[in-house]
mmCIF file of C-alpha atoms in Angstrom:
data_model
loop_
_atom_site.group_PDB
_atom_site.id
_atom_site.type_symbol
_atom_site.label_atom_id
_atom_site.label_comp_id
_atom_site.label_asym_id
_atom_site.label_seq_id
_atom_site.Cartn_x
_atom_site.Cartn_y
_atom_site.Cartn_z
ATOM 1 C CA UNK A 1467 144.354 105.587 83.319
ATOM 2 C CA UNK A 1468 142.373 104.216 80.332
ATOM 3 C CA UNK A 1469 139.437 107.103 79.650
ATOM 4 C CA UNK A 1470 135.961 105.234 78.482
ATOM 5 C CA UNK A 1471 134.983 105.956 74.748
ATOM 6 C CA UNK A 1472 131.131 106.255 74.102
ATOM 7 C CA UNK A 1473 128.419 104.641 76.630
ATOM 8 C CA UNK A 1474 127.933 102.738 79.476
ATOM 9 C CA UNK A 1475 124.885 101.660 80.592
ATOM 10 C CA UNK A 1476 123.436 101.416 83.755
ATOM 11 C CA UNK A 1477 121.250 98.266 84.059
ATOM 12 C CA UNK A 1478 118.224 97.751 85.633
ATOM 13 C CA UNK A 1479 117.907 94.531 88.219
ATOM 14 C CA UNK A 1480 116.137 91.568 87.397
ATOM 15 C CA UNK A 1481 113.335 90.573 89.687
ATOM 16 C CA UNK A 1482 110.912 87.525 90.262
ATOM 17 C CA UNK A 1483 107.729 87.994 91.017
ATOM 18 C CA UNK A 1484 108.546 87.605 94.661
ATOM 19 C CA UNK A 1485 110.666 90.038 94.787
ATOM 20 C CA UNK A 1486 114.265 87.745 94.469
ATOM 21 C CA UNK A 1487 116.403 88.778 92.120
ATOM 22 C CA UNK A 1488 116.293 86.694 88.807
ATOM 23 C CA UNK A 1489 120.258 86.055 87.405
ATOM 24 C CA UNK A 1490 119.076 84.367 84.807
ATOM 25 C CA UNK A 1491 118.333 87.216 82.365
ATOM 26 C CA UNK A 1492 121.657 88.360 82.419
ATOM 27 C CA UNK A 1493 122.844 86.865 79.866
ATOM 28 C CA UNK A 1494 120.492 87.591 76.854
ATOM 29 C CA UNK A 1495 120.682 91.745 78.524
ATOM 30 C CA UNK A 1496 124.618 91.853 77.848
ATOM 31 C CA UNK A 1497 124.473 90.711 74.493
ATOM 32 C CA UNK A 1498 121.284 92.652 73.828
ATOM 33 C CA UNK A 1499 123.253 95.624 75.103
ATOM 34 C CA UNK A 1500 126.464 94.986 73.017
ATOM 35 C CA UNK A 1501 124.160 94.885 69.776
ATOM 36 C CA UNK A 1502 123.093 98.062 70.370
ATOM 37 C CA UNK A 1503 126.812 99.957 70.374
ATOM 38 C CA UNK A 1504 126.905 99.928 74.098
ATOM 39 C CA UNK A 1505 130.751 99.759 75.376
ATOM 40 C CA UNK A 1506 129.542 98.475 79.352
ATOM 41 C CA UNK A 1507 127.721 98.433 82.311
ATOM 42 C CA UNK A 1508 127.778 100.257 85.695
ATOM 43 C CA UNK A 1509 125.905 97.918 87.671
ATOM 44 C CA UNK A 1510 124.179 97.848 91.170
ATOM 45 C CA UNK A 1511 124.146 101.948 90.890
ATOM 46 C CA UNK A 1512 120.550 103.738 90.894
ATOM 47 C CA UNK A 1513 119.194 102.483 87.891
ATOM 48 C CA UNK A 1514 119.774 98.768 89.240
ATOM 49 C CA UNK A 1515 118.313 99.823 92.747
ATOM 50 C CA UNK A 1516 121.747 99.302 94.556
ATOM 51 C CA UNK A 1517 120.811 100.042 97.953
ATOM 52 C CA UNK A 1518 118.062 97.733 98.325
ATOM 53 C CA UNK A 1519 120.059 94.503 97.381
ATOM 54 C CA UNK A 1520 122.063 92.939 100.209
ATOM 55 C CA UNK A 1521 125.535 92.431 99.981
ATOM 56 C CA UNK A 1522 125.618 88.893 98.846
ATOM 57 C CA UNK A 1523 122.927 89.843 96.188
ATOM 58 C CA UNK A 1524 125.363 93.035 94.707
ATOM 59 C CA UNK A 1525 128.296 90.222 94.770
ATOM 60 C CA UNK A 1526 126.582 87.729 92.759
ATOM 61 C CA UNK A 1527 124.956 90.064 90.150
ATOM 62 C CA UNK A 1528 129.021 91.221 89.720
ATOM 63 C CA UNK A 1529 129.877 87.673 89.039
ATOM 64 C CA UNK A 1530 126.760 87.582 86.910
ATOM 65 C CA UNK A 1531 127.550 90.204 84.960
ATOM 66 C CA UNK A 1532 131.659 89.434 84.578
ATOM 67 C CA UNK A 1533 130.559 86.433 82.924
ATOM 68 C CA UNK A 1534 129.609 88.409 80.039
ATOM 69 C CA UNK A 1535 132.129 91.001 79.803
ATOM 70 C CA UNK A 1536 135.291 90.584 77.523
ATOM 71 C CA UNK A 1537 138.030 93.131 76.417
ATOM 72 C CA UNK A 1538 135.153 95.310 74.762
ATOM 73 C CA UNK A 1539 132.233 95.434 77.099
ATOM 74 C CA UNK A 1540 133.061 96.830 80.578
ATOM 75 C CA UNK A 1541 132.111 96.057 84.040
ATOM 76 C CA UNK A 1542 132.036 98.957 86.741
ATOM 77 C CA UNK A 1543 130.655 97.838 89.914
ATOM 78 C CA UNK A 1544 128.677 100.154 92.027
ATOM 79 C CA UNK A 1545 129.621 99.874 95.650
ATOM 80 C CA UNK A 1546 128.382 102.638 97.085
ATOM 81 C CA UNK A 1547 126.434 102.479 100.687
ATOM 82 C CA UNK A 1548 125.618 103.577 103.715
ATOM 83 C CA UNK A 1549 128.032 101.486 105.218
ATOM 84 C CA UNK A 1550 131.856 102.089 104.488
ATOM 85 C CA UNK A 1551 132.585 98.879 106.025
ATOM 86 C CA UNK A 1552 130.315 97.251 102.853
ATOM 87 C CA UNK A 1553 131.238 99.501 100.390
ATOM 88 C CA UNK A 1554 135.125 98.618 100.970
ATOM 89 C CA UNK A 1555 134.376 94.864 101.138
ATOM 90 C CA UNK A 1556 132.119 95.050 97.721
ATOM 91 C CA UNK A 1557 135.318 97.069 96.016
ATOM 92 C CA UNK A 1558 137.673 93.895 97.082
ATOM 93 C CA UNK A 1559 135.535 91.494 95.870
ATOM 94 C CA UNK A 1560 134.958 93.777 92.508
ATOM 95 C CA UNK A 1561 138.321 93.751 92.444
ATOM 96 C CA UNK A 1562 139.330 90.045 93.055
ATOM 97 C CA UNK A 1563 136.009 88.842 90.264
ATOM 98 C CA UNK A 1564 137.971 91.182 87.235
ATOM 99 C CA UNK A 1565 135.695 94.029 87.356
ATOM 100 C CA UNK A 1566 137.208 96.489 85.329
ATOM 101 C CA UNK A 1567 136.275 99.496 87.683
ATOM 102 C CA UNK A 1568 134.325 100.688 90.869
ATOM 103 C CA UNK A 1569 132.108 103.463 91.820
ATOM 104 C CA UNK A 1570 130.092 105.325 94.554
ATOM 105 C CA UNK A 1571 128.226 107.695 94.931
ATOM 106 C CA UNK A 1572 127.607 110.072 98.582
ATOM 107 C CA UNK A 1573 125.252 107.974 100.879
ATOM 108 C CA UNK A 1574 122.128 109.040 101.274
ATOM 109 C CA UNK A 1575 122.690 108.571 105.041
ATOM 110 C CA UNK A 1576 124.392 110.591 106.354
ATOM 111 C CA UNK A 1577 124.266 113.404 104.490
ATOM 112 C CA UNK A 1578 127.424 114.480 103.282
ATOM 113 C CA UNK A 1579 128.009 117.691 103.409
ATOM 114 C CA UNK A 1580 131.863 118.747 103.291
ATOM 115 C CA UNK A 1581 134.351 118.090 100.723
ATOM 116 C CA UNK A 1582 136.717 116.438 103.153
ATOM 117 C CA UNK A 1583 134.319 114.075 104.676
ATOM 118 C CA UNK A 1584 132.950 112.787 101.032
ATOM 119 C CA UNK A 1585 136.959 112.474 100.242
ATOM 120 C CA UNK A 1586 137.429 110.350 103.422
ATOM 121 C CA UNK A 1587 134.398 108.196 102.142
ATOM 122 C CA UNK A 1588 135.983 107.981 98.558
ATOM 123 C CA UNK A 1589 139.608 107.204 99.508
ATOM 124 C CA UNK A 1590 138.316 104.295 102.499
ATOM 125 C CA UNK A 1591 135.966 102.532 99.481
ATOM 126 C CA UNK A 1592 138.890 103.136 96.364
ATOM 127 C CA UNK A 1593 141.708 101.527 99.106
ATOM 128 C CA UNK A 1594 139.422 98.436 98.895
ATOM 129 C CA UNK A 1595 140.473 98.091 95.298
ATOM 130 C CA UNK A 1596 143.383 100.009 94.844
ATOM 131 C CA UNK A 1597 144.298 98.556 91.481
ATOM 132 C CA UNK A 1598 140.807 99.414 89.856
ATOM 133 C CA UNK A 1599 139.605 102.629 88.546
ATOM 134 C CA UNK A 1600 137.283 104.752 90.945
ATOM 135 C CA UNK A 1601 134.814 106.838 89.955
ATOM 136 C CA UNK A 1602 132.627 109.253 92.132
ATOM 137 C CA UNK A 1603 128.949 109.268 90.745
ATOM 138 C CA UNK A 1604 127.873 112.693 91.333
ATOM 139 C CA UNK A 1605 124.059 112.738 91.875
ATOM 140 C CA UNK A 1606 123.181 115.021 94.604
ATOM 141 C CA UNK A 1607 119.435 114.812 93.783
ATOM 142 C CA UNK A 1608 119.397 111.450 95.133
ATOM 143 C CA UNK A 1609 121.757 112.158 98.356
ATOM 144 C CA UNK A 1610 121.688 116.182 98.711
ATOM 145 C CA UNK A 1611 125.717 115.837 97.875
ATOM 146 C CA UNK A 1612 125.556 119.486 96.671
ATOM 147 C CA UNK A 1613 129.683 119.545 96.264
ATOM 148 C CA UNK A 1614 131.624 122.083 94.219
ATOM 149 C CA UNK A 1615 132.927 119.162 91.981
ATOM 150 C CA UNK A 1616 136.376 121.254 90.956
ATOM 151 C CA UNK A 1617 136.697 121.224 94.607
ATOM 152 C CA UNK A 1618 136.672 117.761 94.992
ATOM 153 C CA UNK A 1619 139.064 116.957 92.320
ATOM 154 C CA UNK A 1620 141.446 119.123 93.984
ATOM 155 C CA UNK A 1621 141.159 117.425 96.960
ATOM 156 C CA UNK A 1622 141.557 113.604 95.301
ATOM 157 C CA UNK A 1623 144.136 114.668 93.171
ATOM 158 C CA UNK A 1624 147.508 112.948 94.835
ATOM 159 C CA UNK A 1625 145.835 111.764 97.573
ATOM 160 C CA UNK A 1626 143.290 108.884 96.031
ATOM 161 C CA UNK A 1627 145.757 107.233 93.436
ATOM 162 C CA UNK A 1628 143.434 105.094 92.078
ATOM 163 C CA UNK A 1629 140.652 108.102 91.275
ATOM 164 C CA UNK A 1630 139.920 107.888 87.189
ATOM 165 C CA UNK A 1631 137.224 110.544 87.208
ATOM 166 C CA UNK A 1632 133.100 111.655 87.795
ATOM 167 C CA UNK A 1633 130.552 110.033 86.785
ATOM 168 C CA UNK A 1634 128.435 113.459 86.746
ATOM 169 C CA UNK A 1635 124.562 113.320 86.809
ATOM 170 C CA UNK A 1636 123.916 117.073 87.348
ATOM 171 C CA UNK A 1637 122.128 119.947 85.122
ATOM 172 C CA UNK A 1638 125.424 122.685 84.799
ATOM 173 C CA UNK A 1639 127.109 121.710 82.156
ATOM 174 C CA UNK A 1640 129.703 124.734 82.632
ATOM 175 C CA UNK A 1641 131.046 122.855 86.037
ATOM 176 C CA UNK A 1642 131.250 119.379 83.905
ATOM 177 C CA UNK A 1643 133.261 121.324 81.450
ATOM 178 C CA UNK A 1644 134.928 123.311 84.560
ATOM 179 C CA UNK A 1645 135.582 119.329 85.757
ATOM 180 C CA UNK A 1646 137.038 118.396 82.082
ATOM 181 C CA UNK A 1647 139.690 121.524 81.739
ATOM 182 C CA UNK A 1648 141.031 120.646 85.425
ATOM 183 C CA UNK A 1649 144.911 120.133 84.769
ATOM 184 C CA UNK A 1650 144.546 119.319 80.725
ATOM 185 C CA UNK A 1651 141.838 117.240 81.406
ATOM 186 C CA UNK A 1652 143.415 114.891 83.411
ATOM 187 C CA UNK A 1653 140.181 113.186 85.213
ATOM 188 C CA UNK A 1654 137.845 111.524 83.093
ATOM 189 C CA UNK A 1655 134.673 113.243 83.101
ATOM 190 C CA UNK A 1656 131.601 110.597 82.234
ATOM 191 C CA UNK A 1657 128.368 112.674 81.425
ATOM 192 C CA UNK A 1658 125.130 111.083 82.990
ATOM 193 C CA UNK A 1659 122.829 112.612 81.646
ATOM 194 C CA UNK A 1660 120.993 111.429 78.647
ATOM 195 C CA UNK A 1661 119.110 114.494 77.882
ATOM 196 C CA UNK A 1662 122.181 116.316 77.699
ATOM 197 C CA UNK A 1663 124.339 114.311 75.465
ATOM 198 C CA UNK A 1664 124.564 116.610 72.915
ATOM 199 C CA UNK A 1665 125.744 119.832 75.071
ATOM 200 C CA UNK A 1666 127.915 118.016 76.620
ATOM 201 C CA UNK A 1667 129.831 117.209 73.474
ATOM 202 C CA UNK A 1668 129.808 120.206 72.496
ATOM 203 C CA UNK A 1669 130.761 122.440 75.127
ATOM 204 C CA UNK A 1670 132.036 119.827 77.135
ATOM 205 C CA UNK A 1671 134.346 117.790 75.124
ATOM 206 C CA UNK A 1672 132.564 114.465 76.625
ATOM 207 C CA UNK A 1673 133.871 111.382 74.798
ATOM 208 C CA UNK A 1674 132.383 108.743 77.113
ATOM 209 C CA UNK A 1675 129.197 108.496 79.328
ATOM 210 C CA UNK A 1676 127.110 106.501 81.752
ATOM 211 C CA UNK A 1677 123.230 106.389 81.006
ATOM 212 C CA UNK A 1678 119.618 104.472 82.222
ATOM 213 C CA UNK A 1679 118.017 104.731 79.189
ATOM 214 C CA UNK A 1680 120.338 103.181 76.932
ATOM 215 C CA UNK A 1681 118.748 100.287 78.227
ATOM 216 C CA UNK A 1682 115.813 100.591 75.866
ATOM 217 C CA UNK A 1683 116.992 103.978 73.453
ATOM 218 C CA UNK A 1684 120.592 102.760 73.088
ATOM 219 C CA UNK A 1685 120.744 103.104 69.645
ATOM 220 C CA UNK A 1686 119.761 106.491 69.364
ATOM 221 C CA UNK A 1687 122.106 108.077 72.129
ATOM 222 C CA UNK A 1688 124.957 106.518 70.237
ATOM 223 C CA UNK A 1689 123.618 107.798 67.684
ATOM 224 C CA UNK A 1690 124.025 111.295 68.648
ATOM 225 C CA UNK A 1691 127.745 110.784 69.548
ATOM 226 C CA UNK A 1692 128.495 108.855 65.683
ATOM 227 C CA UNK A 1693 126.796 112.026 64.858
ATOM 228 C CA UNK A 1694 128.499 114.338 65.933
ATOM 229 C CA UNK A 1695 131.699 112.856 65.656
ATOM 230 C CA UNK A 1696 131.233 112.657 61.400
ATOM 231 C CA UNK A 1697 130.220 116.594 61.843
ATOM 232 C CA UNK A 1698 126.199 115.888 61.206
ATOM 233 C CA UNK A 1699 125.179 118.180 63.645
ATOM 234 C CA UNK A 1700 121.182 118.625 62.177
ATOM 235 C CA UNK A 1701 121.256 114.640 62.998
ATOM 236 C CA UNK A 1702 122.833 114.581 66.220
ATOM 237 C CA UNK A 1703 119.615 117.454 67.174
ATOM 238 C CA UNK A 1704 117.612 115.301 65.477
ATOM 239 C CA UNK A 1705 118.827 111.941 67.949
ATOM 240 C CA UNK A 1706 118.637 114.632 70.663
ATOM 241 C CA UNK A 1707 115.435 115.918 70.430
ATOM 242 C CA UNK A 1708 114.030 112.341 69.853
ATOM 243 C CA UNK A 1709 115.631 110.784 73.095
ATOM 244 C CA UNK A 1710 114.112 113.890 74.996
ATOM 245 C CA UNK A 1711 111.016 112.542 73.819
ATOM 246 C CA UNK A 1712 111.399 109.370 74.957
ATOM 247 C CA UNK A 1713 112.184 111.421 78.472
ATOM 248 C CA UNK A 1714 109.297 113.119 78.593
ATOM 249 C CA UNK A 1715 107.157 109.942 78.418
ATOM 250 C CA UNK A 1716 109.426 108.346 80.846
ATOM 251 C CA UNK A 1717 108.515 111.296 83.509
ATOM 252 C CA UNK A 1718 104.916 110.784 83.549
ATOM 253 C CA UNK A 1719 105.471 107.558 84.621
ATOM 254 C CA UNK A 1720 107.583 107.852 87.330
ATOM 255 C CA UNK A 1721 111.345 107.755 85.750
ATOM 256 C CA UNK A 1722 113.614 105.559 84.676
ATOM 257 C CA UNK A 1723 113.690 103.544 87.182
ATOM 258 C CA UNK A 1724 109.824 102.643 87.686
ATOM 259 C CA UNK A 1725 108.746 103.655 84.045
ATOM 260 C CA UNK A 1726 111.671 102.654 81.975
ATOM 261 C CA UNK A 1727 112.599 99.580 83.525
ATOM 262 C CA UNK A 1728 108.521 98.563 82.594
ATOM 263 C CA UNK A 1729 109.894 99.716 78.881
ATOM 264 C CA UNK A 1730 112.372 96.638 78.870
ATOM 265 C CA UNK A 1731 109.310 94.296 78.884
ATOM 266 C CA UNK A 1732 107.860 96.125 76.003
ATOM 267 C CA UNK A 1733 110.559 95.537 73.920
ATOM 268 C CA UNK A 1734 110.592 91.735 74.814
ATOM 269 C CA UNK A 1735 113.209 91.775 77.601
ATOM 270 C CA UNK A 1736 110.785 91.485 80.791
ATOM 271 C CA UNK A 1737 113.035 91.880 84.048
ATOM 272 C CA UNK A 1738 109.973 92.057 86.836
ATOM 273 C CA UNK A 1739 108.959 94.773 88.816
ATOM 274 C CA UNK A 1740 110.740 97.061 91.121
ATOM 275 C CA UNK A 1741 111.479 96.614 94.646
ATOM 276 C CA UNK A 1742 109.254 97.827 97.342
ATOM 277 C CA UNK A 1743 108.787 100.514 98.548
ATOM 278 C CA UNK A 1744 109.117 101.764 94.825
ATOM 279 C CA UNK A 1745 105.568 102.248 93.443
ATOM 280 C CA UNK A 1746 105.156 99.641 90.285
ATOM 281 C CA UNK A 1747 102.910 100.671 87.217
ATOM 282 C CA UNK A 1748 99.432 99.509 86.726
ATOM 283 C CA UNK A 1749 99.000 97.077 83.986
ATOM 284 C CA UNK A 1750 96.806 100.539 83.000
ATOM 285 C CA UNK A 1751 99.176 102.621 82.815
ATOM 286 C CA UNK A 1752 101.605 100.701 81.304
ATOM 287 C CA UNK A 1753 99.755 100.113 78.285
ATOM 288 C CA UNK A 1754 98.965 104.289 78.351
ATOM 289 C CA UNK A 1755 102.833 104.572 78.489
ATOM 290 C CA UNK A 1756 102.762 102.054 75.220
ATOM 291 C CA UNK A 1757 101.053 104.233 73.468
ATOM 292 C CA UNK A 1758 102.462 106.963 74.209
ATOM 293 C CA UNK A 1759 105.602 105.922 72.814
ATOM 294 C CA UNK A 1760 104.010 104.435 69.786
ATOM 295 C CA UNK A 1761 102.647 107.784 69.184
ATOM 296 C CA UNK A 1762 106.714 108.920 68.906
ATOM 297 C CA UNK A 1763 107.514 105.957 66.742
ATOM 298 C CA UNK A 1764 109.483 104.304 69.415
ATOM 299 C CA UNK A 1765 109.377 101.645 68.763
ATOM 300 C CA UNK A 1766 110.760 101.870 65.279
ATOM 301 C CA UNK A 1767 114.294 103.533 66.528
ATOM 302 C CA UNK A 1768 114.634 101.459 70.140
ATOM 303 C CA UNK A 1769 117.247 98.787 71.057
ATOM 304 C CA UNK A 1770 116.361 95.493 69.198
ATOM 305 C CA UNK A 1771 117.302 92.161 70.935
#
C-alpha cells in the first residue's frame, strides 16, 4: 500500500450558531489547507468531534470534503464509533464516495481492553471497505485503549488485508519506532503528535503524519519536516520549539479542540463553536488567548488563507 508523505490534517467541524453543522465553509478550508503544504485530511476523527455528529451528518461532511480532494490532497474518513454496526456502514459509504482511506479509533464505550477484541472491532469496520486503506488511530487518552501496539500489528498482520498502518497519538516514541522496524517497516506508522514531530523523525524514521494544529500552524510543522529533510537541523528545533509554543497557549485554553478551533476565527476562517457538552471560550478569554499568541509572533508564521 501507498505510505502518506508529510501531513494530514485533522479538521475541525463547522458549526452554526445553533449548533447544525455549516458545509458551506468547506470549501475555502481545503484550499486554505492545500496553500499551506498540507497533503489531506482525516476527517470526522477527534479534532472534528466525530462522535457527536450523527451518521447522516459524518456522511455528508465525507461528500463535502471529496468534493475538494484531487490526486494530491487526501481524504481519510474517520468511522470510528460506539456502534460497529455504524462504523461498518460509514466505511462502505467512504468507500463507495472515493475516499481514499478509513480510520478508527477504540470506542470509548466499551472499553477495550484486549488485543483480540480491538482486532475483532478493526477487521468488522476495515471489511466494510475492504478496498480502502485502514488505519487504527491509537489514542488511548481519549478511550483508555492502553494496547501494546507491536502486539496489535502482530495480530492484523495476515488477518486484516486491508490494514495500511497507526495513526499513533501517544508520548513513547521508542514503541512508534518499535511500530516502524516491525517486518522492514512494513505498516505505515503516521505520528500524531505535533509536539513531537521532530523526535519522531529522528528516531523514528516518520515520513508522514496526522495533526490538529496544522489547521492554524501548518506552515511551520511542515516546516520542520522540509527541515530536516535538507539536513537544517538548528531550523527544524527552531520550527519545533516554536509550534510547542503555540501548544502551550493552546493548553490554557482547553486544547485543540475548544482553544484551537477558536484560533481558526482569528486567522479569518470562523467555523462556530463547539458542540455541547464541550465548554466554548468566553469572548474574554479568547481575546487573552489573542494575545497571548501575539506575544509569540503568531501570527506572523501561521497558515494564511
Amino acid at each position: 500500500m501507498e505510505k502518506i508523505q508529510g501531513l494530514i490534517d485533522a479538521p475541525f467541524t463547522p458549526f452554526y450558531p445553533d449548533g447544525e453543522v455549516n458545509y458551506e465553509p468547506i470549501a475555502a478550508y481545503a484550499e486554505m489547507l492545500k496553500k499551506n503544504g498540507l497533503k489531506g485530511v482525516f476527517i470526522n476523527g477527534s479534532s472534528g468531534e466525530g462522535y457527536m455528529l450523527t451518521d447522516d451528518e459524518r456522511k455528508r461532511l465525507a461528500e463535502t470534503w471529496i468534493q475538494h480532494a484531487d490526486k494530491d490532497f487526501k481524504v481519510i474518513v474517520h468511522v470510528g464509533s460506539c456502534c460497529v454496526k455504524s462504523s461498518r456502514e460509514l466505511a462502505r459509504h467512504a468507500a463507495e464516495i472515493g475516499a481514499w482511506g478509513i480510520g478508527a479509533m477504540a470506542p470509548p464505550f466499551p472499553k477495550i481492553g484486549r488485543i483480540e477484541e480491538l482486532v475483532k472491532y478493526i477487521e468488522e469496520i476495515a471489511a466494510g471497505a475492504p478496498t480502502l486503506p485502514f488505519y487504527y488511530y491509537h489514542i488511548p487518552a481519549f478511550n483508555g485503549a492502553f494496547l501494546p501496539m507491536v502486539k496489535l500489528l502482530e495480530a492484523v498482520d495476515g488477518r486484516v488485508p486491508n490494514f495500511a498502518g497507526i495513526k499513533y497519538t501517544f508520548e513513547s516514541i521508542y514503541e512508534y519506532n518499535q511500530c516502524r522496524l516491525y517486518k522492514d517497516g512494513k505498516f505505515d506508522m503516521l505520528h500524531g503528535q505535533d509536539e513531537t514531530i521532530l523526535p519522531s523523525l529522528a528516531m523514528g524514521g516518520a515520513r508522514g503524519g496526522i495533526g490538529g494544529t496544522t489547521n492554524y500552524n501548518g506552515r511551520e510543522l511542515t516546516a520542520i519536516i522540509d527541515c530536516w529533510n535538507k539536513g537544517e537541523l538548528e531550523a527544524a528545533r527552531e520550527h519545533q520549539n516554536f509550534s510547542q509554543e503555540v501548544i502551550n497557549v493552546i493548553c490554557r485554553y482547553r486544547g485543540n479542540i475548544v482553544g484551537g478551533k477558536r484560533i481558526m476565527k482569528l486567522i479569518g476562517l470562523d467555523l462556530g463553536k463547539n458542540r455541547t457538552p464541550f465548554q466554548n471560550l468566553t469572548d474574554e478569554e479568547e481575546q487573552a488567548m489573542k494575545r497571548e499568541l501575539e506575544a509569540i509572533g503568531f501570527f506572523d508564521r501561521c497558515n494564511v488563507l
